[in-house]
Amino acid sequence: MISVAILGAGIGAQHFECYRYLANQFNVVRVIDQDVGKARALTKGTSSTPGTQIKDALDDPSIDLIDVCLPPHLHASVTLDALSKSKHVICEKPLTTSLKDIAAIKSAAKRYNRRVFPVFQYRWGPGLAKLRHVIRSGFAGQPIIAAAETHWNRGADYYAVPWRGTWDGEQGGAVLGHAIHSHDLLSQVMGPVASVSAFTTTRVNNIETEDCAAINLEFANGALGTSSITLGSATDETRLRYVFEHLTATSDTNPYCPGLGDWTFTARNPSRQKELEMILAQAPSERPGFEGFLAAVTDDLTSNNALAVTLEDGAASVELVTAIYHAARTGRRVDLPLAENHPLFEGWKV
């Protein structure tokens, strides 16, 4: 049983429900929010204690894991504080907003021998489980090209929260707060990103940060990728398309769990479609979204799970955001990995 404190009762409410679903693995001891009413409403009828002070959770020796569900500008400092108290950490995206903070978190995690799990719950779902299985089987062959569409609808009501849409509070726009999941899924399947070029703009909302972007990616294995991002769509849709030597896989348009829904898997050679269907039928089942993410965390803390999201995964996502913003601002193609002397190493906030 892993004892948990959730910091933030906003997105933390979704985490809380999944912890309750996995009650044989997790025990939520505390829920902390500056609005104690939100914390009380969330914990009503449960054994969890509501509160307003982060320090109470960090100083509680019974807690094994701190779940950071706070605004992005607090992620790095609270993660570091939790590690210094010898707590494991789950942290909502983005893990940090600078490579400098990533380096500090890596150092602290090593020093205190604790794990950090960035939240990339979109990795879990039947469609992605099938894709991973086909790739492992060897059927897919070499990766060729991939595309991600993050076409969501965000308006004035969304940005009524004061810290959203600002460089000080959210510390980034659609590239950071919305498409970061799609980019994680591109790199998880296609491999590390080697270079990026990008355009970003603000065309939908009256905000400081970008709400549209068009990005080109080159992966280390030579495959190519594109990412199309907007917060001005009529509906919320996420679409992924992966083209391999012998396979094309296309997701459904579920915006918040793209691994769900009706995926299509098509063999390039029609005569091999039946073979592909037989492989797909043998794919393992897995829990979608937060349930899959948290189940992997449990396995990793108790027995080591190769599917759990790692600190290195979170670091790679922050590095890619850094490269995208640098490419968009300079109009240049940016190669990865980025060095410590990179001009945005300490952050991209304008």
mmCIF file of C-alpha atoms in Angstrom:
data_model
loop_
_atom_site.group_PDB
_atom_site.id
_atom_site.type_symbol
_atom_site.label_atom_id
_atom_site.label_comp_id
_atom_site.label_asym_id
_atom_site.label_seq_id
_atom_site.Cartn_x
_atom_site.Cartn_y
_atom_site.Cartn_z
ATOM 1 C CA MET A 1 0.000 0.000 0.000
ATOM 2 C CA ILE A 2 1.448 3.370 -1.088
ATOM 3 C CA SER A 3 0.424 6.402 0.989
ATOM 4 C CA VAL A 4 -0.235 9.545 -1.056
ATOM 5 C CA ALA A 5 -0.748 13.270 -0.581
ATOM 6 C CA ILE A 6 -2.366 15.158 -3.466
ATOM 7 C CA LEU A 7 -1.355 18.809 -3.777
ATOM 8 C CA GLY A 8 -4.070 20.647 -5.710
ATOM 9 C CA ALA A 9 -7.745 19.706 -5.922
ATOM 10 C CA GLY A 10 -8.253 20.856 -9.519
ATOM 11 C CA ILE A 11 -6.793 18.266 -11.882
ATOM 12 C CA GLY A 12 -5.999 16.458 -8.642
ATOM 13 C CA ALA A 13 -9.668 15.462 -8.461
ATOM 14 C CA GLN A 14 -9.147 13.152 -11.442
ATOM 15 C CA HIS A 15 -6.102 11.649 -9.764
ATOM 16 C CA PHE A 16 -8.105 11.174 -6.564
ATOM 17 C CA GLU A 17 -10.816 9.175 -8.337
ATOM 18 C CA CYS A 18 -8.253 6.861 -9.892
ATOM 19 C CA TYR A 19 -6.524 6.339 -6.551
ATOM 20 C CA ARG A 20 -9.900 5.335 -5.115
ATOM 21 C CA TYR A 21 -10.366 2.892 -7.982
ATOM 22 C CA LEU A 22 -6.946 1.422 -7.114
ATOM 23 C CA ALA A 23 -7.637 1.445 -3.370
ATOM 24 C CA ASN A 24 -5.875 -1.877 -2.884
ATOM 25 C CA GLN A 25 -2.647 -0.200 -4.033
ATOM 26 C CA PHE A 26 -2.928 3.445 -2.891
ATOM 27 C CA ASN A 27 -4.157 5.252 0.202
ATOM 28 C CA VAL A 28 -4.710 9.005 -0.186
ATOM 29 C CA VAL A 29 -3.861 10.341 3.274
ATOM 30 C CA ARG A 30 -4.105 14.079 2.518
ATOM 31 C CA VAL A 31 -5.531 16.437 -0.104
ATOM 32 C CA ILE A 32 -4.068 19.941 0.009
ATOM 33 C CA ASP A 33 -5.536 23.008 -1.700
ATOM 34 C CA GLN A 34 -5.384 26.704 -0.900
ATOM 35 C CA ASP A 35 -9.175 26.623 -1.178
ATOM 36 C CA VAL A 36 -9.984 24.350 1.747
ATOM 37 C CA GLY A 37 -13.582 24.066 0.535
ATOM 38 C CA LYS A 38 -12.398 22.286 -2.627
ATOM 39 C CA ALA A 39 -10.246 19.916 -0.578
ATOM 40 C CA ARG A 40 -13.131 19.176 1.796
ATOM 41 C CA ALA A 41 -15.568 18.568 -1.048
ATOM 42 C CA LEU A 42 -13.152 16.139 -2.668
ATOM 43 C CA THR A 43 -12.449 14.165 0.497
ATOM 44 C CA LYS A 44 -16.003 14.133 1.880
ATOM 45 C CA GLY A 45 -17.028 10.628 2.871
ATOM 46 C CA THR A 46 -13.461 9.308 2.704
ATOM 47 C CA SER A 47 -10.656 8.810 5.225
ATOM 48 C CA SER A 48 -8.480 11.450 3.500
ATOM 49 C CA THR A 49 -7.687 14.629 5.452
ATOM 50 C CA PRO A 50 -8.237 17.995 3.711
ATOM 51 C CA GLY A 51 -5.855 20.878 4.337
ATOM 52 C CA THR A 52 -4.274 24.039 2.976
ATOM 53 C CA GLN A 53 -0.583 23.690 3.906
ATOM 54 C CA ILE A 54 1.817 21.855 1.600
ATOM 55 C CA LYS A 55 4.269 21.638 4.483
ATOM 56 C CA ASP A 56 1.857 19.391 6.401
ATOM 57 C CA ALA A 57 2.021 16.829 3.619
ATOM 58 C CA LEU A 58 5.789 17.061 3.166
ATOM 59 C CA ASP A 59 6.429 16.675 6.899
ATOM 60 C CA ASP A 60 4.062 13.713 7.324
ATOM 61 C CA PRO A 61 6.289 10.616 7.791
ATOM 62 C CA SER A 62 3.443 8.287 6.832
ATOM 63 C CA ILE A 63 3.327 9.619 3.257
ATOM 64 C CA ASP A 64 5.386 7.834 0.604
ATOM 65 C CA LEU A 65 4.350 9.745 -2.485
ATOM 66 C CA ILE A 66 3.589 13.403 -3.211
ATOM 67 C CA ASP A 67 1.293 14.004 -6.203
ATOM 68 C CA VAL A 68 1.907 17.539 -7.526
ATOM 69 C CA CYS A 69 -1.204 18.939 -9.234
ATOM 70 C CA LEU A 70 -0.349 22.633 -8.890
ATOM 71 C CA PRO A 71 0.112 25.425 -11.486
ATOM 72 C CA PRO A 72 3.230 24.874 -13.647
ATOM 73 C CA HIS A 73 5.350 27.594 -12.054
ATOM 74 C CA LEU A 74 5.254 25.633 -8.758
ATOM 75 C CA HIS A 75 6.134 22.201 -10.135
ATOM 76 C CA ALA A 76 9.920 22.345 -9.872
ATOM 77 C CA SER A 77 10.175 23.905 -6.412
ATOM 78 C CA VAL A 78 7.578 21.597 -4.832
ATOM 79 C CA THR A 79 9.115 18.523 -6.491
ATOM 80 C CA LEU A 80 12.509 19.469 -5.084
ATOM 81 C CA ASP A 81 11.019 20.038 -1.635
ATOM 82 C CA ALA A 82 9.295 16.643 -1.752
ATOM 83 C CA LEU A 83 12.474 14.858 -2.794
ATOM 84 C CA SER A 84 14.370 16.556 0.037
ATOM 85 C CA LYS A 85 11.830 14.975 2.421
ATOM 86 C CA SER A 86 12.565 11.556 0.870
ATOM 87 C CA LYS A 87 9.211 11.314 -0.888
ATOM 88 C CA HIS A 88 8.612 9.831 -4.317
ATOM 89 C CA VAL A 89 6.914 12.304 -6.655
ATOM 90 C CA ILE A 90 4.204 12.237 -9.299
ATOM 91 C CA CYS A 91 4.121 15.595 -11.082
ATOM 92 C CA GLU A 92 1.582 16.891 -13.575
ATOM 93 C CA LYS A 93 2.882 18.191 -16.861
ATOM 94 C CA PRO A 94 5.088 20.024 -17.444
ATOM 95 C CA LEU A 95 7.547 18.632 -14.921
ATOM 96 C CA THR A 96 9.462 21.912 -15.072
ATOM 97 C CA THR A 97 9.770 24.873 -17.400
ATOM 98 C CA SER A 98 13.549 24.900 -17.695
ATOM 99 C CA LEU A 99 16.394 22.505 -18.311
ATOM 100 C CA LYS A 100 18.154 24.066 -15.332
ATOM 101 C CA ASP A 101 15.378 22.821 -13.056
ATOM 102 C CA ILE A 102 15.486 19.421 -14.743
ATOM 103 C CA ALA A 103 19.165 19.145 -13.830
ATOM 104 C CA ALA A 104 18.381 20.065 -10.220
ATOM 105 C CA ILE A 105 15.603 17.470 -9.992
ATOM 106 C CA LYS A 106 17.836 14.759 -11.463
ATOM 107 C CA SER A 107 20.489 15.577 -8.887
ATOM 108 C CA ALA A 108 17.993 15.527 -6.007
ATOM 109 C CA ALA A 109 16.354 12.271 -7.144
ATOM 110 C CA LYS A 110 19.762 10.607 -7.203
ATOM 111 C CA ARG A 111 20.822 12.109 -3.870
ATOM 112 C CA TYR A 112 17.690 11.007 -2.019
ATOM 113 C CA ASN A 113 17.230 7.771 -4.004
ATOM 114 C CA ARG A 114 13.646 8.602 -4.929
ATOM 115 C CA ARG A 115 11.605 8.274 -8.126
ATOM 116 C CA VAL A 116 9.941 11.051 -10.097
ATOM 117 C CA PHE A 117 7.025 10.149 -12.374
ATOM 118 C CA PRO A 118 5.962 12.896 -14.820
ATOM 119 C CA VAL A 119 2.282 12.565 -15.714
ATOM 120 C CA PHE A 120 1.879 11.268 -19.278
ATOM 121 C CA GLN A 121 -1.286 9.246 -18.807
ATOM 122 C CA TYR A 122 -2.143 9.403 -22.520
ATOM 123 C CA ARG A 123 0.312 6.536 -23.073
ATOM 124 C CA TRP A 124 -2.222 4.003 -21.817
ATOM 125 C CA GLY A 125 -5.135 2.537 -23.744
ATOM 126 C CA PRO A 126 -6.018 -0.395 -26.013
ATOM 127 C CA GLY A 127 -5.005 1.306 -29.273
ATOM 128 C CA LEU A 128 -1.515 2.179 -28.088
ATOM 129 C CA ALA A 129 -1.132 -1.217 -26.425
ATOM 130 C CA LYS A 130 -1.872 -2.848 -29.787
ATOM 131 C CA LEU A 131 0.566 -0.555 -31.597
ATOM 132 C CA ARG A 132 3.360 -1.347 -29.137
ATOM 133 C CA HIS A 133 2.610 -5.053 -29.479
ATOM 134 C CA VAL A 134 2.774 -4.955 -33.301
ATOM 135 C CA ILE A 135 6.075 -3.064 -33.158
ATOM 136 C CA ARG A 136 7.534 -5.580 -30.678
ATOM 137 C CA SER A 137 6.432 -8.433 -32.927
ATOM 138 C CA GLY A 138 8.644 -7.077 -35.723
ATOM 139 C CA PHE A 139 5.753 -6.749 -38.168
ATOM 140 C CA ALA A 140 5.812 -2.952 -38.451
ATOM 141 C CA GLY A 141 9.353 -2.587 -39.769
ATOM 142 C CA GLN A 142 11.174 0.734 -39.916
ATOM 143 C CA PRO A 143 9.375 3.922 -38.828
ATOM 144 C CA ILE A 144 8.836 6.348 -41.725
ATOM 145 C CA ILE A 145 6.644 9.294 -40.694
ATOM 146 C CA ALA A 146 4.168 10.293 -37.992
ATOM 147 C CA ALA A 147 1.643 13.081 -37.510
ATOM 148 C CA ALA A 148 -0.155 14.483 -34.486
ATOM 149 C CA GLU A 149 -3.133 16.821 -34.437
ATOM 150 C CA THR A 150 -3.983 18.540 -31.158
ATOM 151 C CA HIS A 151 -7.061 20.504 -32.202
ATOM 152 C CA TRP A 152 -8.911 21.670 -29.096
ATOM 153 C CA ASN A 153 -11.349 24.435 -28.157
ATOM 154 C CA ARG A 154 -10.293 26.863 -25.418
ATOM 155 C CA GLY A 155 -11.962 30.247 -24.903
ATOM 156 C CA ALA A 156 -12.505 33.009 -22.385
ATOM 157 C CA ASP A 157 -13.997 30.710 -19.728
ATOM 158 C CA TYR A 158 -10.866 28.558 -19.721
ATOM 159 C CA TYR A 159 -8.595 31.595 -19.443
ATOM 160 C CA ALA A 160 -10.682 33.132 -16.650
ATOM 161 C CA VAL A 161 -8.302 31.309 -14.279
ATOM 162 C CA PRO A 162 -5.775 34.112 -13.652
ATOM 163 C CA TRP A 163 -2.558 32.130 -14.145
ATOM 164 C CA ARG A 164 -3.594 30.582 -17.476
ATOM 165 C CA GLY A 165 -2.404 32.103 -20.719
ATOM 166 C CA THR A 166 0.388 33.994 -18.948
ATOM 167 C CA TRP A 167 4.128 33.535 -19.073
ATOM 168 C CA ASP A 168 4.440 34.004 -15.308
ATOM 169 C CA GLY A 169 1.696 31.548 -14.353
ATOM 170 C CA GLU A 170 1.295 28.917 -17.074
ATOM 171 C CA GLN A 171 4.784 29.650 -18.446
ATOM 172 C CA GLY A 172 3.790 28.531 -21.916
ATOM 173 C CA GLY A 173 0.867 28.088 -24.275
ATOM 174 C CA ALA A 174 -0.593 25.292 -26.354
ATOM 175 C CA VAL A 175 2.842 23.799 -27.075
ATOM 176 C CA LEU A 176 3.459 23.360 -23.354
ATOM 177 C CA GLY A 177 0.060 22.814 -21.800
ATOM 178 C CA HIS A 178 -1.854 20.921 -24.489
ATOM 179 C CA ALA A 179 0.296 19.279 -27.173
ATOM 180 C CA ILE A 180 2.959 18.061 -24.759
ATOM 181 C CA HIS A 181 1.053 14.761 -24.514
ATOM 182 C CA SER A 182 0.905 14.309 -28.294
ATOM 183 C CA HIS A 183 4.611 15.036 -28.576
ATOM 184 C CA ASP A 184 5.324 12.459 -25.881
ATOM 185 C CA LEU A 185 3.352 9.881 -27.865
ATOM 186 C CA LEU A 186 5.226 10.736 -31.044
ATOM 187 C CA SER A 187 8.624 10.293 -29.428
ATOM 188 C CA GLN A 188 7.609 7.242 -27.409
ATOM 189 C CA VAL A 189 6.678 5.388 -30.587
ATOM 190 C CA MET A 190 9.088 6.917 -33.130
ATOM 191 C CA GLY A 191 12.104 7.433 -30.870
ATOM 192 C CA PRO A 192 14.111 10.454 -29.690
ATOM 193 C CA VAL A 193 13.803 13.755 -31.570
ATOM 194 C CA ALA A 194 17.006 14.879 -33.294
ATOM 195 C CA SER A 195 15.929 18.255 -34.702
ATOM 196 C CA VAL A 196 12.938 20.571 -34.838
ATOM 197 C CA SER A 197 11.648 23.602 -36.712
ATOM 198 C CA ALA A 198 8.506 25.449 -35.697
ATOM 199 C CA PHE A 199 6.022 28.291 -36.079
ATOM 200 C CA THR A 200 3.937 29.523 -33.134
ATOM 201 C CA THR A 201 1.309 32.260 -33.034
ATOM 202 C CA THR A 202 -1.648 33.613 -31.038
ATOM 203 C CA ARG A 203 -4.759 33.752 -33.231
ATOM 204 C CA VAL A 204 -7.669 32.555 -31.089
ATOM 205 C CA ASN A 205 -7.547 34.089 -27.621
ATOM 206 C CA ASN A 206 -6.479 37.393 -26.089
ATOM 207 C CA ILE A 207 -3.604 35.866 -24.109
ATOM 208 C CA GLU A 208 0.154 36.292 -23.756
ATOM 209 C CA THR A 209 1.105 32.769 -24.844
ATOM 210 C CA GLU A 210 0.660 30.933 -28.144
ATOM 211 C CA ASP A 211 -2.554 29.079 -29.001
ATOM 212 C CA CYS A 212 -1.538 27.736 -32.422
ATOM 213 C CA ALA A 213 1.606 26.036 -33.732
ATOM 214 C CA ALA A 214 2.950 24.050 -36.672
ATOM 215 C CA ILE A 215 6.022 21.923 -35.959
ATOM 216 C CA ASN A 216 8.325 19.708 -38.023
ATOM 217 C CA LEU A 217 10.309 16.952 -36.345
ATOM 218 C CA GLU A 218 13.197 14.745 -37.410
ATOM 219 C CA PHE A 219 13.771 11.679 -35.262
ATOM 220 C CA ALA A 220 17.175 10.200 -34.493
ATOM 221 C CA ASN A 221 16.405 7.142 -36.644
ATOM 222 C CA GLY A 222 15.725 9.350 -39.703
ATOM 223 C CA ALA A 223 11.920 9.219 -39.532
ATOM 224 C CA LEU A 224 9.971 12.478 -39.840
ATOM 225 C CA GLY A 225 7.016 13.918 -37.960
ATOM 226 C CA THR A 226 4.612 16.834 -37.876
ATOM 227 C CA SER A 227 2.539 18.396 -35.127
ATOM 228 C CA SER A 228 -0.458 20.650 -35.793
ATOM 229 C CA ILE A 229 -1.796 22.522 -32.761
ATOM 230 C CA THR A 230 -4.722 24.887 -32.259
ATOM 231 C CA LEU A 231 -7.045 25.931 -29.439
ATOM 232 C CA GLY A 232 -9.532 27.321 -31.959
ATOM 233 C CA SER A 233 -11.127 24.085 -33.114
ATOM 234 C CA ALA A 234 -14.901 23.648 -33.007
ATOM 235 C CA THR A 235 -14.424 20.486 -30.935
ATOM 236 C CA ASP A 236 -11.685 18.845 -28.859
ATOM 237 C CA GLU A 237 -9.904 16.223 -30.954
ATOM 238 C CA THR A 238 -6.531 14.504 -30.816
ATOM 239 C CA ARG A 239 -5.451 12.386 -33.768
ATOM 240 C CA LEU A 240 -2.267 10.344 -34.189
ATOM 241 C CA ARG A 241 -1.049 8.653 -37.336
ATOM 242 C CA TYR A 242 2.026 6.427 -37.529
ATOM 243 C CA VAL A 243 3.425 5.135 -40.812
ATOM 244 C CA PHE A 244 5.897 2.259 -40.724
ATOM 245 C CA GLU A 245 7.513 0.216 -43.441
ATOM 246 C CA HIS A 246 4.763 -2.421 -43.346
ATOM 247 C CA LEU A 247 2.036 -0.767 -41.278
ATOM 248 C CA THR A 248 -0.073 2.377 -40.976
ATOM 249 C CA ALA A 249 -1.822 2.956 -37.635
ATOM 250 C CA THR A 250 -4.356 5.738 -37.093
ATOM 251 C CA SER A 251 -5.968 6.653 -33.784
ATOM 252 C CA ASP A 252 -9.507 7.671 -33.000
ATOM 253 C CA THR A 253 -10.046 11.340 -32.059
ATOM 254 C CA ASN A 254 -10.553 10.988 -28.297
ATOM 255 C CA PRO A 255 -8.935 14.207 -27.024
ATOM 256 C CA TYR A 256 -7.965 13.157 -23.506
ATOM 257 C CA CYS A 257 -7.208 9.465 -23.939
ATOM 258 C CA PRO A 258 -6.141 8.837 -27.543
ATOM 259 C CA GLY A 259 -5.412 5.201 -26.733
ATOM 260 C CA LEU A 260 -9.172 4.624 -26.530
ATOM 261 C CA GLY A 261 -11.608 4.422 -29.409
ATOM 262 C CA ASP A 262 -11.463 2.708 -32.775
ATOM 263 C CA TRP A 263 -7.904 2.587 -34.077
ATOM 264 C CA THR A 264 -7.227 1.319 -37.576
ATOM 265 C CA PHE A 265 -4.245 -0.893 -38.367
ATOM 266 C CA THR A 266 -3.581 -1.453 -42.066
ATOM 267 C CA ALA A 267 -0.867 -3.596 -43.617
ATOM 268 C CA ARG A 268 0.837 -1.921 -46.562
ATOM 269 C CA ASN A 269 0.737 -5.245 -48.368
ATOM 270 C CA PRO A 270 -2.948 -6.297 -48.365
ATOM 271 C CA SER A 271 -1.945 -9.945 -48.449
ATOM 272 C CA ARG A 272 -0.494 -9.543 -44.932
ATOM 273 C CA GLN A 273 -3.616 -8.017 -43.356
ATOM 274 C CA LYS A 274 -4.757 -11.348 -41.928
ATOM 275 C CA GLU A 275 -1.316 -11.870 -40.404
ATOM 276 C CA LEU A 276 -1.558 -8.399 -38.861
ATOM 277 C CA GLU A 277 -5.015 -9.138 -37.444
ATOM 278 C CA MET A 278 -3.699 -12.284 -35.777
ATOM 279 C CA ILE A 279 -0.901 -10.301 -34.132
ATOM 280 C CA LEU A 280 -3.342 -7.617 -32.955
ATOM 281 C CA ALA A 281 -5.591 -10.267 -31.412
ATOM 282 C CA GLN A 282 -2.728 -11.301 -29.138
ATOM 283 C CA ALA A 283 -2.033 -7.779 -27.811
ATOM 284 C CA PRO A 284 -2.176 -7.490 -24.012
ATOM 285 C CA SER A 285 -4.980 -5.560 -22.376
ATOM 286 C CA GLU A 286 -4.219 -2.563 -20.171
ATOM 287 C CA ARG A 287 -6.041 0.060 -18.145
ATOM 288 C CA PRO A 288 -6.467 3.368 -19.965
ATOM 289 C CA GLY A 289 -5.392 6.846 -18.891
ATOM 290 C CA PHE A 290 -4.643 7.598 -15.230
ATOM 291 C CA GLU A 291 -5.507 4.051 -14.189
ATOM 292 C CA GLY A 292 -2.796 2.623 -16.428
ATOM 293 C CA PHE A 293 -0.351 5.334 -15.417
ATOM 294 C CA LEU A 294 -0.872 4.742 -11.678
ATOM 295 C CA ALA A 295 -0.787 0.966 -12.037
ATOM 296 C CA ALA A 296 2.609 1.322 -13.721
ATOM 297 C CA VAL A 297 3.797 3.572 -10.876
ATOM 298 C CA THR A 298 2.818 0.895 -8.357
ATOM 299 C CA ASP A 299 4.616 -1.790 -10.317
ATOM 300 C CA ASP A 300 7.706 0.373 -10.710
ATOM 301 C CA LEU A 301 7.941 1.167 -6.994
ATOM 302 C CA THR A 302 7.453 -2.467 -6.021
ATOM 303 C CA SER A 303 8.957 -4.541 -8.816
ATOM 304 C CA ASN A 304 10.248 -2.276 -11.656
ATOM 305 C CA ASN A 305 7.877 -1.681 -14.591
ATOM 306 C CA ALA A 306 9.355 -0.872 -17.996
ATOM 307 C CA LEU A 307 6.182 1.010 -18.976
ATOM 308 C CA ALA A 308 6.280 3.526 -16.119
ATOM 309 C CA VAL A 309 6.983 7.113 -17.147
ATOM 310 C CA THR A 310 10.493 8.057 -16.046
ATOM 311 C CA LEU A 311 12.265 11.234 -15.030
ATOM 312 C CA GLU A 312 14.211 10.951 -18.299
ATOM 313 C CA ASP A 313 10.921 10.980 -20.210
ATOM 314 C CA GLY A 314 9.924 14.182 -18.442
ATOM 315 C CA ALA A 315 13.332 15.690 -19.141
ATOM 316 C CA ALA A 316 13.017 14.843 -22.848
ATOM 317 C CA SER A 317 9.613 16.541 -23.028
ATOM 318 C CA VAL A 318 10.976 19.736 -21.447
ATOM 319 C CA GLU A 319 13.964 19.665 -23.789
ATOM 320 C CA LEU A 320 11.650 19.369 -26.790
ATOM 321 C CA VAL A 321 9.508 22.301 -25.623
ATOM 322 C CA THR A 322 12.685 24.335 -25.175
ATOM 323 C CA ALA A 323 13.806 23.469 -28.705
ATOM 324 C CA ILE A 324 10.358 24.283 -30.177
ATOM 325 C CA TYR A 325 10.243 27.723 -28.594
ATOM 326 C CA HIS A 326 13.820 28.454 -29.661
ATOM 327 C CA ALA A 327 13.109 27.313 -33.225
ATOM 328 C CA ALA A 328 9.939 29.411 -33.420
ATOM 329 C CA ARG A 329 11.625 32.539 -32.079
ATOM 330 C CA THR A 330 14.757 32.309 -34.216
ATOM 331 C CA GLY A 331 13.305 30.799 -37.400
ATOM 332 C CA ARG A 332 16.085 28.230 -37.316
ATOM 333 C CA ARG A 333 16.234 24.467 -37.251
ATOM 334 C CA VAL A 334 17.318 23.398 -33.754
ATOM 335 C CA ASP A 335 19.275 20.211 -33.101
ATOM 336 C CA LEU A 336 18.886 18.092 -29.964
ATOM 337 C CA PRO A 337 20.189 17.343 -27.383
ATOM 338 C CA LEU A 338 20.617 20.887 -26.088
ATOM 339 C CA ALA A 339 23.798 21.881 -24.277
ATOM 340 C CA GLU A 340 24.031 23.614 -20.901
ATOM 341 C CA ASN A 341 25.104 26.812 -22.667
ATOM 342 C CA HIS A 342 21.903 26.902 -24.742
ATOM 343 C CA PRO A 343 20.309 30.386 -24.527
ATOM 344 C CA LEU A 344 17.042 28.942 -23.137
ATOM 345 C CA PHE A 345 18.679 26.506 -20.690
ATOM 346 C CA GLU A 346 17.364 28.513 -17.727
ATOM 347 C CA GLY A 347 13.871 28.829 -19.217
ATOM 348 C CA TRP A 348 11.900 30.112 -22.190
ATOM 349 C CA LYS A 349 9.628 32.568 -20.332
ATOM 350 C CA VAL A 350 9.488 35.931 -22.096
#
